[in-house]
Amino acid sequence: MPATSPDLPPEPQAVHSPTTRHAIFIVATINPGADAAQTVRSWCEDVATRVRTVNTRSPEQSLSCVCAFGSDAWDALFGQPRPASLHPFRVFGEGARVAVATPGDILLHIRADSMDLCFEVATLLMQGLGDAVTVVDEVHGFRYFDRRAIIGFVDGTENPEGREAVNFTVIGDEDAEFAGGSYVLVQKYLHDMAAWNALTVESQEGVIGRHKLSNVELDDDIKPASSHSALTTLEENGQEIKILRDNMPFGRAGMGEFGTYFIGYARSPAPIEQMLENMFVGRPAGNYDRLLDYSRAVTGGLFFVPSAQLLEQLAERAPVVAVVQDDAAPVVASAPVAPVAPVVPVVPTVP
């Protein structure tokens, strides 16, 4: 049906795609120059087409791709208006325990049950961008046994599902012009597996806050306040605030590299940033996540995921610099985009 139908809410990108066996994460920066910016804008309307082209060859493999943009890239490519909560990645912590910010203008999150499909989509999309961008990070993730991270614990247990997943991840009328979109935060963690494996299973369970074999959460009376699960659980007015994770293990065994690629989707960056503050600074300060004694964040980026319709429309949305009087700073606007209908949330907006 027409993307501009006033009776239809904007369709999100594949934020809620089912868990797959493989994923490729690509972060790129946009090269200087008007030609590079125009190439990226034009590419926006081709993303979905290229994914569909590959998907028709093996539709049972659950292929999907999410495309997102960083704060600086949004201003350079599309101008005003901009998503209300989009900003550069915020650094948390200090010293050896820091959630670092690293360069990134475009994020691609490609998923499928076979790596060949992921690789084909990545190849086609990067060919479309050509020399307009520079890739600063690329990670090929894999599902490890029964959805466990390399450290041996099941990942993503508390993910919201169904309608709840939509409510916690899709923007509604709190930012109606960008309804159907989401925010996504990514970090690449490297693990000190020698130190981690030197711990007893009981000690590991205290760090995570769950039993290792059964994945059952530790009872509150024995779960440390510094455990990962304790510090990443958020509540507001008695209701738990959730994000949608699709973390993936990655590594190079021969190089001694073992890691987790964290990716979290939400309708606002606020809950993910609160989790990071709890982890890296502590709740209260000093009561930090003890998993960080064995895991180190080496990248960090925050991006906005436009709805599927808006992603295609962005191809026609270039910033316009208005000439003003009296030596005032120029005003950056943008070419208009057809409005999209808001999604009405059924739960309170997260902070």
CSV table of N, CA, C and O in Angstrom, one decimal, residues 1 16 27 34 37 64 114 130-131 142 159 178 188 195 206 214 220 233 278 281-282 294 317 329 348-349:
chain,number,residue,atom,x,y,z
A,1,MET,N,0.8,-1.2,0.0
A,1,MET,CA,0.0,0.0,0.0
A,1,MET,C,0.9,1.2,0.0
A,1,MET,O,2.1,1.2,0.4
A,16,HIS,N,12.9,-5.5,14.7
A,16,HIS,CA,12.3,-6.6,15.5
A,16,HIS,C,12.5,-7.9,14.8
A,16,HIS,O,11.8,-8.9,15.1
A,27,VAL,N,30.3,-0.1,10.6
A,27,VAL,CA,30.3,1.3,11.0
A,27,VAL,C,31.2,2.1,10.0
A,27,VAL,O,32.3,1.7,9.8
A,34,ALA,N,30.7,17.4,-1.2
A,34,ALA,CA,29.3,17.4,-1.5
A,34,ALA,C,29.0,16.1,-2.3
A,34,ALA,O,27.9,15.6,-2.2
A,37,ALA,N,28.4,13.2,0.1
A,37,ALA,CA,27.1,13.4,0.8
A,37,ALA,C,25.9,13.0,-0.2
A,37,ALA,O,25.0,12.3,0.2
A,64,SER,N,17.8,-9.7,6.9
A,64,SER,CA,17.3,-8.4,7.2
A,64,SER,C,18.4,-7.4,7.3
A,64,SER,O,19.6,-7.8,7.5
A,114,SER,N,22.4,-17.5,7.6
A,114,SER,CA,23.6,-18.0,6.9
A,114,SER,C,24.5,-16.8,6.6
A,114,SER,O,24.0,-15.7,6.2
A,130,GLY,N,30.5,3.1,-2.4
A,130,GLY,CA,31.8,3.3,-3.0
A,130,GLY,C,32.8,4.1,-2.2
A,130,GLY,O,32.9,3.8,-1.0
A,131,ASP,N,33.4,5.1,-2.8
A,131,ASP,CA,34.4,5.9,-2.1
A,131,ASP,C,33.8,7.1,-1.3
A,131,ASP,O,34.5,7.9,-0.9
A,142,PHE,N,28.5,-14.3,15.3
A,142,PHE,CA,27.9,-15.7,15.2
A,142,PHE,C,27.2,-16.0,16.4
A,142,PHE,O,27.5,-15.6,17.5
A,159,ASN,N,14.9,-9.7,26.9
A,159,ASN,CA,14.3,-8.9,25.8
A,159,ASN,C,12.8,-8.9,25.8
A,159,ASN,O,12.2,-9.9,26.0
A,178,PHE,N,9.1,11.8,13.4
A,178,PHE,CA,10.0,10.6,13.2
A,178,PHE,C,9.4,9.4,13.8
A,178,PHE,O,10.2,8.4,14.2
A,188,LYS,N,31.6,-2.4,21.0
A,188,LYS,CA,32.4,-3.6,20.9
A,188,LYS,C,33.2,-3.9,22.1
A,188,LYS,O,34.0,-3.0,22.5
A,195,ALA,N,41.6,-14.5,32.4
A,195,ALA,CA,41.2,-14.0,33.8
A,195,ALA,C,39.8,-14.5,34.1
A,195,ALA,O,39.5,-14.9,35.2
A,206,GLY,N,28.1,-14.6,40.3
A,206,GLY,CA,28.0,-13.4,41.1
A,206,GLY,C,28.2,-12.2,40.3
A,206,GLY,O,27.6,-11.1,40.5
A,214,SER,N,21.5,-23.0,34.2
A,214,SER,CA,20.1,-22.9,34.0
A,214,SER,C,19.6,-21.5,33.5
A,214,SER,O,18.5,-21.4,33.0
A,220,ASP,N,17.3,-12.3,45.0
A,220,ASP,CA,17.7,-11.0,45.4
A,220,ASP,C,18.6,-10.9,46.6
A,220,ASP,O,19.4,-10.0,46.8
A,233,THR,N,19.1,-3.4,35.1
A,233,THR,CA,17.7,-3.5,35.3
A,233,THR,C,17.2,-2.1,35.7
A,233,THR,O,17.6,-1.6,36.7
A,278,ASN,N,25.2,3.3,35.0
A,278,ASN,CA,25.2,2.3,36.1
A,278,ASN,C,26.4,1.4,36.1
A,278,ASN,O,27.0,1.1,37.1
A,281,VAL,N,30.0,3.9,35.9
A,281,VAL,CA,30.2,4.8,37.0
A,281,VAL,C,29.7,4.1,38.3
A,281,VAL,O,30.4,4.2,39.3
A,282,GLY,N,28.6,3.5,38.3
A,282,GLY,CA,28.1,2.7,39.4
A,282,GLY,C,26.7,3.3,39.9
A,282,GLY,O,26.4,4.4,39.7
A,294,TYR,N,36.7,-7.7,33.5
A,294,TYR,CA,37.1,-8.7,32.5
A,294,TYR,C,36.7,-8.4,31.1
A,294,TYR,O,37.1,-9.1,30.2
A,317,ARG,N,16.2,14.5,0.4
A,317,ARG,CA,16.2,15.5,1.5
A,317,ARG,C,17.6,16.0,1.8
A,317,ARG,O,18.4,15.5,2.6
A,329,ALA,N,24.6,33.9,11.8
A,329,ALA,CA,25.0,32.6,11.3
A,329,ALA,C,24.0,32.1,10.4
A,329,ALA,O,22.8,32.3,10.5
A,348,PRO,N,3.8,4.2,28.9
A,348,PRO,CA,4.4,5.5,29.0
A,348,PRO,C,5.7,5.6,28.3
A,348,PRO,O,6.5,4.7,28.3
A,349,THR,N,6.0,6.8,27.8
A,349,THR,CA,7.2,7.1,27.2
A,349,THR,C,8.4,6.9,28.2
A,349,THR,O,8.3,7.4,29.3
